[in-house]
CSV table of C-alpha atoms in Angstrom, one decimal:
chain,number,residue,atom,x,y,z
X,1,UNK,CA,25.4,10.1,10.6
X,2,UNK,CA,24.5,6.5,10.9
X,3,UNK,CA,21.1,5.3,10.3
X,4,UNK,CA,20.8,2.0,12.4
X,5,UNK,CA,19.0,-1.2,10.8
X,6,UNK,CA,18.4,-3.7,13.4
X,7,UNK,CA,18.2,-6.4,11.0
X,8,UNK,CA,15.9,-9.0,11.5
X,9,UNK,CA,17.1,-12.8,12.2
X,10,UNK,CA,14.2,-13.9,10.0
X,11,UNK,CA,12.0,-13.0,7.6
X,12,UNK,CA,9.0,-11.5,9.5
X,13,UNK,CA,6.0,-10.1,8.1
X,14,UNK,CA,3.4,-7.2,9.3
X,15,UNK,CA,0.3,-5.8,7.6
X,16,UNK,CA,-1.6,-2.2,8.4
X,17,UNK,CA,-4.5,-1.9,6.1
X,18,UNK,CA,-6.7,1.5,6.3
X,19,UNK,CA,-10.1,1.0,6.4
X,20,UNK,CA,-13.0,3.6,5.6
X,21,UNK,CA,-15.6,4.5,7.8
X,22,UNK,CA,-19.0,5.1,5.9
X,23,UNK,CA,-22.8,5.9,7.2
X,24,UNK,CA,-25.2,2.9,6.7
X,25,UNK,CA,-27.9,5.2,5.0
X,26,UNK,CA,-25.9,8.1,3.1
X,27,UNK,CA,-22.7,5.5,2.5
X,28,UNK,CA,-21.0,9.0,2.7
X,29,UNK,CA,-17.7,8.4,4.6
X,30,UNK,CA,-18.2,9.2,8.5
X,31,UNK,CA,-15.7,11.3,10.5
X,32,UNK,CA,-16.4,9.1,13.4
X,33,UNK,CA,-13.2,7.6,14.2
X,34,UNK,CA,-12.9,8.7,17.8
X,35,UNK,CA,-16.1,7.8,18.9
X,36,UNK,CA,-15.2,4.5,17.2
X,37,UNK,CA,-12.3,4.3,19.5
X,38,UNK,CA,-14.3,4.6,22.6
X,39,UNK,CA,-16.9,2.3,21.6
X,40,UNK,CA,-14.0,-0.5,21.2
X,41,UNK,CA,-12.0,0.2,24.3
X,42,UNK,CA,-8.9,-0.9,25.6
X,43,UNK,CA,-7.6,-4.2,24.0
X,44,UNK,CA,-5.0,-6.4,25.5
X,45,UNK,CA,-1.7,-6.6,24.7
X,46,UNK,CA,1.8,-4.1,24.1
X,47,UNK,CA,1.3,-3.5,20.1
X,48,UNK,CA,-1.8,-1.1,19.2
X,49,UNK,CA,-4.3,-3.0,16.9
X,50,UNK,CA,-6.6,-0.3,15.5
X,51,UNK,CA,-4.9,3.0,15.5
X,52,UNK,CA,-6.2,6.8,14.3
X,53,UNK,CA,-5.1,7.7,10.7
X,54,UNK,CA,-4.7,11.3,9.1
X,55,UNK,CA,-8.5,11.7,8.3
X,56,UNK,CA,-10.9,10.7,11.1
X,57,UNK,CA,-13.1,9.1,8.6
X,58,UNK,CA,-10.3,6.3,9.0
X,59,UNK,CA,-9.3,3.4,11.4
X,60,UNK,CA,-6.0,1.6,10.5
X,61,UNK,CA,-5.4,-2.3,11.6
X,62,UNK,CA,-1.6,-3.0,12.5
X,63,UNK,CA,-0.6,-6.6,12.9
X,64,UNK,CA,2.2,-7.9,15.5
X,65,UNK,CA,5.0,-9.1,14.0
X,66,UNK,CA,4.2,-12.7,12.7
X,67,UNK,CA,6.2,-15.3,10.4
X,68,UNK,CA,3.3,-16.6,8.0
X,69,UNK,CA,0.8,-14.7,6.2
X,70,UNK,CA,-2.0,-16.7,7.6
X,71,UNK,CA,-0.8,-15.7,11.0
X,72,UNK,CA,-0.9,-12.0,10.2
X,73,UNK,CA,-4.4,-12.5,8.3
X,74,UNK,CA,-6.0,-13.9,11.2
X,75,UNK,CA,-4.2,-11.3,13.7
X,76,UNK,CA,-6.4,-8.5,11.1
X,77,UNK,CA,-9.6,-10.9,10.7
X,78,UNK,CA,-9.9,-10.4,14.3
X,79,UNK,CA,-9.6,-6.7,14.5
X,80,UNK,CA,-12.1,-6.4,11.6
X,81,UNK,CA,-14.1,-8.1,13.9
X,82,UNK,CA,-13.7,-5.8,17.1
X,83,UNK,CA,-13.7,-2.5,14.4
X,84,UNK,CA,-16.7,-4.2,13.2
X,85,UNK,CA,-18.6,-5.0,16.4
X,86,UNK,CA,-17.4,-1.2,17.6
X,87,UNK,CA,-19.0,0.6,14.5
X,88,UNK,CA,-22.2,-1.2,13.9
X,89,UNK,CA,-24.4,0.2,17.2
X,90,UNK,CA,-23.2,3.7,15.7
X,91,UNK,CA,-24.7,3.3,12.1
X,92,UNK,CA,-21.4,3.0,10.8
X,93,UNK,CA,-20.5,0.7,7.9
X,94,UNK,CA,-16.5,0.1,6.5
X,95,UNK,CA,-15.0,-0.2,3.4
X,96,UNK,CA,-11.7,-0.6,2.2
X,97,UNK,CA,-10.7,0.7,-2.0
X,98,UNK,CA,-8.2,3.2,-2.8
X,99,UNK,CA,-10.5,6.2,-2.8
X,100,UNK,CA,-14.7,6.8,-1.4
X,101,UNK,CA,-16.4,6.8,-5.4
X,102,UNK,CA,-18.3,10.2,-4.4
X,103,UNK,CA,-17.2,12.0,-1.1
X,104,UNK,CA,-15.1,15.2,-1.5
X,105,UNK,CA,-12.5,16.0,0.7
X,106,UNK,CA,-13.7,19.8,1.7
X,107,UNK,CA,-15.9,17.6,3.7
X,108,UNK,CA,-13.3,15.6,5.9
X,109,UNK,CA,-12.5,16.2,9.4
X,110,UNK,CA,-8.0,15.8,10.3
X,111,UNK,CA,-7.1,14.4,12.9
X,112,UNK,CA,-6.2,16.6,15.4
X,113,UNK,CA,-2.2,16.2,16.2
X,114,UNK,CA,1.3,18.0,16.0
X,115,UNK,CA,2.8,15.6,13.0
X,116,UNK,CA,-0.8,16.0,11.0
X,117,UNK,CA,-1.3,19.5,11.6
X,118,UNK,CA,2.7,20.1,10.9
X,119,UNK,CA,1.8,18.7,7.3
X,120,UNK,CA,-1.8,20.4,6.8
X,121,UNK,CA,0.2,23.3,7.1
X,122,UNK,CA,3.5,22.9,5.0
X,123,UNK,CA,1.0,21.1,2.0
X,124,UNK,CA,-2.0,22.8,2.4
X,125,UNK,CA,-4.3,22.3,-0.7
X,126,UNK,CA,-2.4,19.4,-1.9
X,127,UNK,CA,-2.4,17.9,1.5
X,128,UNK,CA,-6.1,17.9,2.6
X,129,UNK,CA,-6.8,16.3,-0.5
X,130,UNK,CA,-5.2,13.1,0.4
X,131,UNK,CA,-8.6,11.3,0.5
X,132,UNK,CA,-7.3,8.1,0.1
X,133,UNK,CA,-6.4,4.4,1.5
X,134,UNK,CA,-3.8,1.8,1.1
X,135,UNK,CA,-1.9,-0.9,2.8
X,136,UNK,CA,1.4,-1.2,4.3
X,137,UNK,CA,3.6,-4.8,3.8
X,138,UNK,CA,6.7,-5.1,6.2
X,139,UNK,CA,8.9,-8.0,5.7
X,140,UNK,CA,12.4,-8.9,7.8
X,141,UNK,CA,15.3,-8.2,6.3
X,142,UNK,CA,18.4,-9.4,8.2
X,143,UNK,CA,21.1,-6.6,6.8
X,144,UNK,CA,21.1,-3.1,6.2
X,145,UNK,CA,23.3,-4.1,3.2
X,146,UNK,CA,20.6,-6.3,2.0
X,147,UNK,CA,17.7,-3.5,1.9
X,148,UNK,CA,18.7,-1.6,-0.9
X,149,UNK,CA,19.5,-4.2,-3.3
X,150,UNK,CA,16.2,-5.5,-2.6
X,151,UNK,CA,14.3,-2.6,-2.6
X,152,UNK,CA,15.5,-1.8,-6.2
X,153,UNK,CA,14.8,-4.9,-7.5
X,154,UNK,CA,10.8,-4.6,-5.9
X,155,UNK,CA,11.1,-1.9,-8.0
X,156,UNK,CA,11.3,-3.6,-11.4
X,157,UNK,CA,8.2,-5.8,-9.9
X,158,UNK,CA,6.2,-2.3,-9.2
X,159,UNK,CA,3.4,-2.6,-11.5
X,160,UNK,CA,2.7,-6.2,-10.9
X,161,UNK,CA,1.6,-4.6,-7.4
X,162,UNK,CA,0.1,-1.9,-8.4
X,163,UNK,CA,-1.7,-3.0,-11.4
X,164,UNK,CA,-3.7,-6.1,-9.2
X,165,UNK,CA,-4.4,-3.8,-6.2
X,166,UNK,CA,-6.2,-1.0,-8.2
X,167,UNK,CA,-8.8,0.2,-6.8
X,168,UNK,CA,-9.2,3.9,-6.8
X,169,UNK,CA,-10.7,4.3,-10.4
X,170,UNK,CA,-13.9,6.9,-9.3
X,171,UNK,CA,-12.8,10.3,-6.8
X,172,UNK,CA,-14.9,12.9,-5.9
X,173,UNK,CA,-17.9,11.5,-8.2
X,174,UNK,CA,-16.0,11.4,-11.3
X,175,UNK,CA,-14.2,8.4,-13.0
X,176,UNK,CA,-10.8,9.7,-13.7
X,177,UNK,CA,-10.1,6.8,-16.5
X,178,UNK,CA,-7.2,5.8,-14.0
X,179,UNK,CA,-6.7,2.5,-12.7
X,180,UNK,CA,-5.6,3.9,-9.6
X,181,UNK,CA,-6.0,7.6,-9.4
X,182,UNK,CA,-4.4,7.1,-5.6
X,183,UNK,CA,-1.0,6.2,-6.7
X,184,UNK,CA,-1.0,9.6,-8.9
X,185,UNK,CA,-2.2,11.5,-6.2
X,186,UNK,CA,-0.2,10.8,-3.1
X,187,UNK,CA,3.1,11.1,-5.0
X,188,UNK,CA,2.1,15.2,-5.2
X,189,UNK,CA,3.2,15.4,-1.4
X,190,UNK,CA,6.9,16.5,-1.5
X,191,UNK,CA,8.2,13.1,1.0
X,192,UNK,CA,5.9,10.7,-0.7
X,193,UNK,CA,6.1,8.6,-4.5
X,194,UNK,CA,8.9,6.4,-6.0
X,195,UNK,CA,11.9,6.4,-3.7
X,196,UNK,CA,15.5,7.8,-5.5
X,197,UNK,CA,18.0,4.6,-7.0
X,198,UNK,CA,20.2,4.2,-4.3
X,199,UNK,CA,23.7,2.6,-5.0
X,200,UNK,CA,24.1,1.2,-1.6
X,201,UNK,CA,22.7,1.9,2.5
X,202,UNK,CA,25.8,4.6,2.9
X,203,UNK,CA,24.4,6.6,0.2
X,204,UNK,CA,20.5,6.5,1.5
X,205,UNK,CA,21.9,7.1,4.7
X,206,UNK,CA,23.9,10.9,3.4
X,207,UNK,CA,20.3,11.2,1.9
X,208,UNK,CA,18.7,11.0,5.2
X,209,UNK,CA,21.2,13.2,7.0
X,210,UNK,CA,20.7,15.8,3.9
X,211,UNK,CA,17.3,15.4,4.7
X,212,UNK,CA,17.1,15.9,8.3
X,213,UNK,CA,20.0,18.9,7.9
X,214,UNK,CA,17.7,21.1,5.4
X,215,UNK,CA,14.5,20.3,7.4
X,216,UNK,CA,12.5,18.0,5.0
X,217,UNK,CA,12.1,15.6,7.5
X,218,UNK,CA,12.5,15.6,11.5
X,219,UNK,CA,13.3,11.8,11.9
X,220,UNK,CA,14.8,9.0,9.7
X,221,UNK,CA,11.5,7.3,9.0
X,222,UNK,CA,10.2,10.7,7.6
X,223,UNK,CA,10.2,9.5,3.9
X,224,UNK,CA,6.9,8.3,3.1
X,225,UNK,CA,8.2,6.5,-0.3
X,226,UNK,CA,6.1,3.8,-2.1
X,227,UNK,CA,8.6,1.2,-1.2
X,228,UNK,CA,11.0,2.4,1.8
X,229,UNK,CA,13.4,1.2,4.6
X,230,UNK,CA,11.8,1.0,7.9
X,231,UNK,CA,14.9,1.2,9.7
X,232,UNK,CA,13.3,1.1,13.4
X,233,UNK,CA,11.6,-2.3,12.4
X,234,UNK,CA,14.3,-3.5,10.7
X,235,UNK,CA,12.0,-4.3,7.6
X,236,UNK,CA,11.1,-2.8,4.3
X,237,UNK,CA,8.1,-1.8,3.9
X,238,UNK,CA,6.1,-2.1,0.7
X,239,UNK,CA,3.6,0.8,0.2
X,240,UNK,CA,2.3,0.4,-3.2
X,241,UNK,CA,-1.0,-1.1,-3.0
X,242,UNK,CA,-4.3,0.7,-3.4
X,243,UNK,CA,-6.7,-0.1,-0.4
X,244,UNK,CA,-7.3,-3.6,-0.7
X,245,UNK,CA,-11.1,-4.2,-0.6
X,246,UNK,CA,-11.5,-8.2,0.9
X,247,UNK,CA,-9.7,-10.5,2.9
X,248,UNK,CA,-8.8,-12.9,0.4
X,249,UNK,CA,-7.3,-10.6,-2.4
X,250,UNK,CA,-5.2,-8.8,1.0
X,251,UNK,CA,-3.8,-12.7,1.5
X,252,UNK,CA,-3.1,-13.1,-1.7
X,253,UNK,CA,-1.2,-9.3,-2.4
X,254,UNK,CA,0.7,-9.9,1.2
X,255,UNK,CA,1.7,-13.6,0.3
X,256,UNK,CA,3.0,-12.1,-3.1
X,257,UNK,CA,4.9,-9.3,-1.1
X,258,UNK,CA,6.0,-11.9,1.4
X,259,UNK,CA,7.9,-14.0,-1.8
X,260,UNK,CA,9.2,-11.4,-3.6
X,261,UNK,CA,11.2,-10.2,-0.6
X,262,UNK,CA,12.6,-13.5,0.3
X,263,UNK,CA,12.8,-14.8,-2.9
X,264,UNK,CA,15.5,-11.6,-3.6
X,265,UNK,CA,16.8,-12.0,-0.2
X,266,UNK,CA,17.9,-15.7,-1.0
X,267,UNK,CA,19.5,-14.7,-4.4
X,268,UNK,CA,21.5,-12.0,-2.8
X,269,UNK,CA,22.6,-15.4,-0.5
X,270,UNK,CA,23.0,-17.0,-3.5
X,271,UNK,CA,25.7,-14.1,-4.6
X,272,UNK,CA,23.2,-13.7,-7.9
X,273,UNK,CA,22.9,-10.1,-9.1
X,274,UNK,CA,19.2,-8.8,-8.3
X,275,UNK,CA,17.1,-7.0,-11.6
X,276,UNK,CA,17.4,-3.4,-11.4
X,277,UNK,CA,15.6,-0.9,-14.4
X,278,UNK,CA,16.3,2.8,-15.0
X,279,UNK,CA,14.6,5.2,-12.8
X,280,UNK,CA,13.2,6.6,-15.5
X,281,UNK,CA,11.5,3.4,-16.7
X,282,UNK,CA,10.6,2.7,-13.0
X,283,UNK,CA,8.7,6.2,-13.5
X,284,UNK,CA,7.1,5.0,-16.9
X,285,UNK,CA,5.5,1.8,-15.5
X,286,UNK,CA,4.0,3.4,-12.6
X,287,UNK,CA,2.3,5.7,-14.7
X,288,UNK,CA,1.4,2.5,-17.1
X,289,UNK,CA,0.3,0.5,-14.1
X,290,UNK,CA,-1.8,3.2,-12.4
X,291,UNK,CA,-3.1,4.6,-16.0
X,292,UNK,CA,-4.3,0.9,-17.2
X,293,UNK,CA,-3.8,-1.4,-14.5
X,294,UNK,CA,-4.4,-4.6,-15.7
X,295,UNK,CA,-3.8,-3.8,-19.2
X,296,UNK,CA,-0.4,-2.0,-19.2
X,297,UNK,CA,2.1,-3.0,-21.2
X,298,UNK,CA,5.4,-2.8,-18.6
X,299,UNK,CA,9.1,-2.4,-19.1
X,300,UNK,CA,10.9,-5.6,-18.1
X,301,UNK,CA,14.7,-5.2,-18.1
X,302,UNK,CA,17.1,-2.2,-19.4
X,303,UNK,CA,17.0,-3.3,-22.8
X,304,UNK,CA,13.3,-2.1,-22.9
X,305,UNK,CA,11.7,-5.5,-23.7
X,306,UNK,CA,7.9,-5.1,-22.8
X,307,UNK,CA,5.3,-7.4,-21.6
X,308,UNK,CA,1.7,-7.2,-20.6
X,309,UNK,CA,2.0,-6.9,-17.0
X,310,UNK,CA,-0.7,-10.3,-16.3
X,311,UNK,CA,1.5,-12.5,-18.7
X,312,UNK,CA,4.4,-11.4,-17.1
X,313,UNK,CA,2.9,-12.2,-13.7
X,314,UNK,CA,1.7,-15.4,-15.0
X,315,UNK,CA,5.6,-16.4,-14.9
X,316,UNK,CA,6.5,-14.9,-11.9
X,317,UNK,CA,4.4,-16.6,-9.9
X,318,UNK,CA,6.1,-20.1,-11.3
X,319,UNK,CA,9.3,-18.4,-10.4
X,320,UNK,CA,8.0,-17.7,-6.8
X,321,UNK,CA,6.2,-21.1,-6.4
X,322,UNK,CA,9.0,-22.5,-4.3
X,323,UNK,CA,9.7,-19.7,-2.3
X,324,UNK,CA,6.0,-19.8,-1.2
X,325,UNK,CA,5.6,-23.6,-0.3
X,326,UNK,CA,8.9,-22.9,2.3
X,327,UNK,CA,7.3,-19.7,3.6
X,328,UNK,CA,4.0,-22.0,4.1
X,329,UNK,CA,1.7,-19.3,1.5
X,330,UNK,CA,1.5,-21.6,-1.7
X,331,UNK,CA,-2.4,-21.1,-1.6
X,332,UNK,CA,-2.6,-17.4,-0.7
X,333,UNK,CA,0.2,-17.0,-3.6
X,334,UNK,CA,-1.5,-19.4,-5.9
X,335,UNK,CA,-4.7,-16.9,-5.4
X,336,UNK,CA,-3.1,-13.9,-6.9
X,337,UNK,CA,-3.9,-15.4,-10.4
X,338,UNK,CA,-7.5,-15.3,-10.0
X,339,UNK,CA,-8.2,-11.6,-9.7
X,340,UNK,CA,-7.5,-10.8,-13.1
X,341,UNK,CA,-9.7,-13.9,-13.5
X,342,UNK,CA,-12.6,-12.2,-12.0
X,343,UNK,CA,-11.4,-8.6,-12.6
X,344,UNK,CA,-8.9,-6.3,-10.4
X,345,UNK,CA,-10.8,-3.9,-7.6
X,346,UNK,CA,-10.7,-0.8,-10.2
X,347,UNK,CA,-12.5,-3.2,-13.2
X,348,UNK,CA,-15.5,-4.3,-10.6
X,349,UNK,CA,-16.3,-0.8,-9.3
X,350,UNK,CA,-16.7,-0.1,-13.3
X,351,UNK,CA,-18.8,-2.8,-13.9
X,352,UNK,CA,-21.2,-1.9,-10.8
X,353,UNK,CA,-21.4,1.5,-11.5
X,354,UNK,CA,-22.3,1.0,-15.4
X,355,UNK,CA,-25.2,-1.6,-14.5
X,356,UNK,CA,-26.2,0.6,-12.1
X,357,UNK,CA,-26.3,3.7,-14.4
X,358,UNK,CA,-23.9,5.6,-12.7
X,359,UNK,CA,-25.3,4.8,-9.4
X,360,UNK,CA,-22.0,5.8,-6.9
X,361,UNK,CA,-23.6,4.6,-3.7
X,362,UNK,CA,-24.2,1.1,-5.6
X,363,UNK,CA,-20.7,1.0,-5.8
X,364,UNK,CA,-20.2,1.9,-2.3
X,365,UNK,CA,-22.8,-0.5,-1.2
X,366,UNK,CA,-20.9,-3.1,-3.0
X,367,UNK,CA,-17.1,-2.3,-1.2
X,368,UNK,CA,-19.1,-2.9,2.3
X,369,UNK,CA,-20.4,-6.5,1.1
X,370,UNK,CA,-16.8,-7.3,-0.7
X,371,UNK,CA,-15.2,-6.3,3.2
X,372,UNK,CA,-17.7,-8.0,4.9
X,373,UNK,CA,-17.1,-11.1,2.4
């Protein structure tokens, strides 16, 4: 079997974030998605903008394919607006974070459709439980022989992502003492979590064919990995973040996604060997990153040297300084340093829900004004 990567002739960049639907009174989430859909109508153009998501408390945004980050920010500022302008008559608020601080899933309505009910059935308690948001990062990658080496390497820069994304500290009422309980959660689902160390695209591509044989999956792009090939796109496409609650921490994570693809990309042109770590300390920093976020103390190379994961950011982002001024993000990079400056997502839901004394729908309330901005 050959699994076909298109390639792409430049580095080209796509974002889907998942937002929340929530009631303006109850700030429960809202199973409203479909009549959120006819409220906004048809919208111009070939590529679907706001599409229907497993739960139907959930709208996702999907960019076109763009080259800058402040292209594909703008392409999502203006369908948060039309989303936006939709929900509002209907007493409908959104919010973006890796979980809803107090819903329960017992509660949420699927989506009705042959994929989602397909996995409703083969996961069952495991899979309705998947109350929880993220966002998607896909970046051009011009060769299938490229794409692995790269995706290994994103790897060793896992907690970094994970650790400034966090947001999913509070599920089902209860603070779970996680930085991002989501992580921990979607990896139970037997496609999803770290992808396997592949040597090279031959070898994914006898995984895929194993898969597709023994009936795991019933297409190539059924792997629903934290960091995966998209082979149809001809991108990979970074899944780690948490739902991403404002505009200007989402430029900042994509414009960080954005360098740390190209920058490997260019060493690979350079013929420099990319950083690759253990899966098993891969495993170990995932857990770090989604245990303490902010705080974790991460494995840096094989030789099991470790770092705080924000000083080790703090030089990363001097490494990736040039790649951002030739990709035109050297702001929106810049701006990564300043949420652990003002706290990552998981640290400010804490915060409000300790002033509040334990108020949940404070925190709620306080998601909405953060995606409002």
């Amino acid at each position: 079997m050959v699994v076909e990567f298109p390639g792409s002739p430049r580095p080209t960049l796509g974002v889907e974030w998942e937002i929340a639907l929530v009631d303006k009174t109850t700030r429960e989430l809202s199973n409203t998605a479909a009549v959120v859909f006819d409220a906004v109508g048809e919208l111009p153009g070939d590529t679907p903008r706001l599409t229907k998501e497993f739960l139907r408390n959930t709208v996702e945004l999907v960019t076109d394919v763009h080259d800058t980050v402040a292209e594909a920010v703008d392409d999502l500022t203006e369908s948060l607006g039309l989303l936006r302008r939709a929900a509002d008559p209907l007493g409908v608020d959104l919010m973006c974070a890796g979980t809803h601080p107090f819903a329960q899933w017992t509660d949420q309505v699927v989506t009705q459709s042959p994929e989602y009910d397909e996995m409703i059935e083969r996961t069952r308690w495991w899979g309705r439980q998947m109350l929880i948001w993220g966002v998607h990062v896909h970046v051009g990658v011009s060769s299938p022989h490229k794409v692995i080496p790269i995706l290994n390497a994103m790897l060793v820069k896992y907690p970094h992502l994970l650790a400034l994304s966090a947001s999913s500290p509070i599920w089902a009422g209860l603070d779970t003492g996680y930085a991002s309980n989501r992580a921990l959660m979607f990896q139970q689902l037997p496609t999803a979590g770290l992808p396997y160390h592949f040597a090279d695209w031959e070898q994914y591509t006898r995984f895929i064919e194993d898969q597709l044989k023994s009936g795991v999956i019933s297409k190539p792009g059924g792997m629903h990995w934290d960091i995966r090939p998209a082979p149809r796109w001809g991108t990979l496409e970074v899944r780690v973040f948490d739902g991403i609650t404002n505009m200007a921490e989402l430029r900042a994570l994509v414009a960080f996604v954005h360098c740390l693809v190209v920058h490997f990309d260019e060493c690979l042109d350079r013929g420099e060997e990319l950083p690759t770590l253990q899966p098993w300390h891969v495993k170990e920093n995932k857990w770090r990153a989604a245990r303490y976020g902010l705080d974790a103390e991460v494995i840096l190379d094989p030789a099991c040297r470790e770092r705080l994961v924000t000083d080790d950011l703090h030089d990363l982002l001097e490494q990736l300084t040039p790649t951002s001024a030739r990709l035109g993000c050297a702001d929106e990079l810049a701006a990564v340093a300043d949420i652990p400056v003002r706290g990552a997502s998981y640290q400010r839901q804490r915060r409000v829900a300790e002033h509040s004394g334990g108020d949940l729908v404070a925190v709620v309330d306080s998601l909405v004004e953060e995606l409002r901005g």
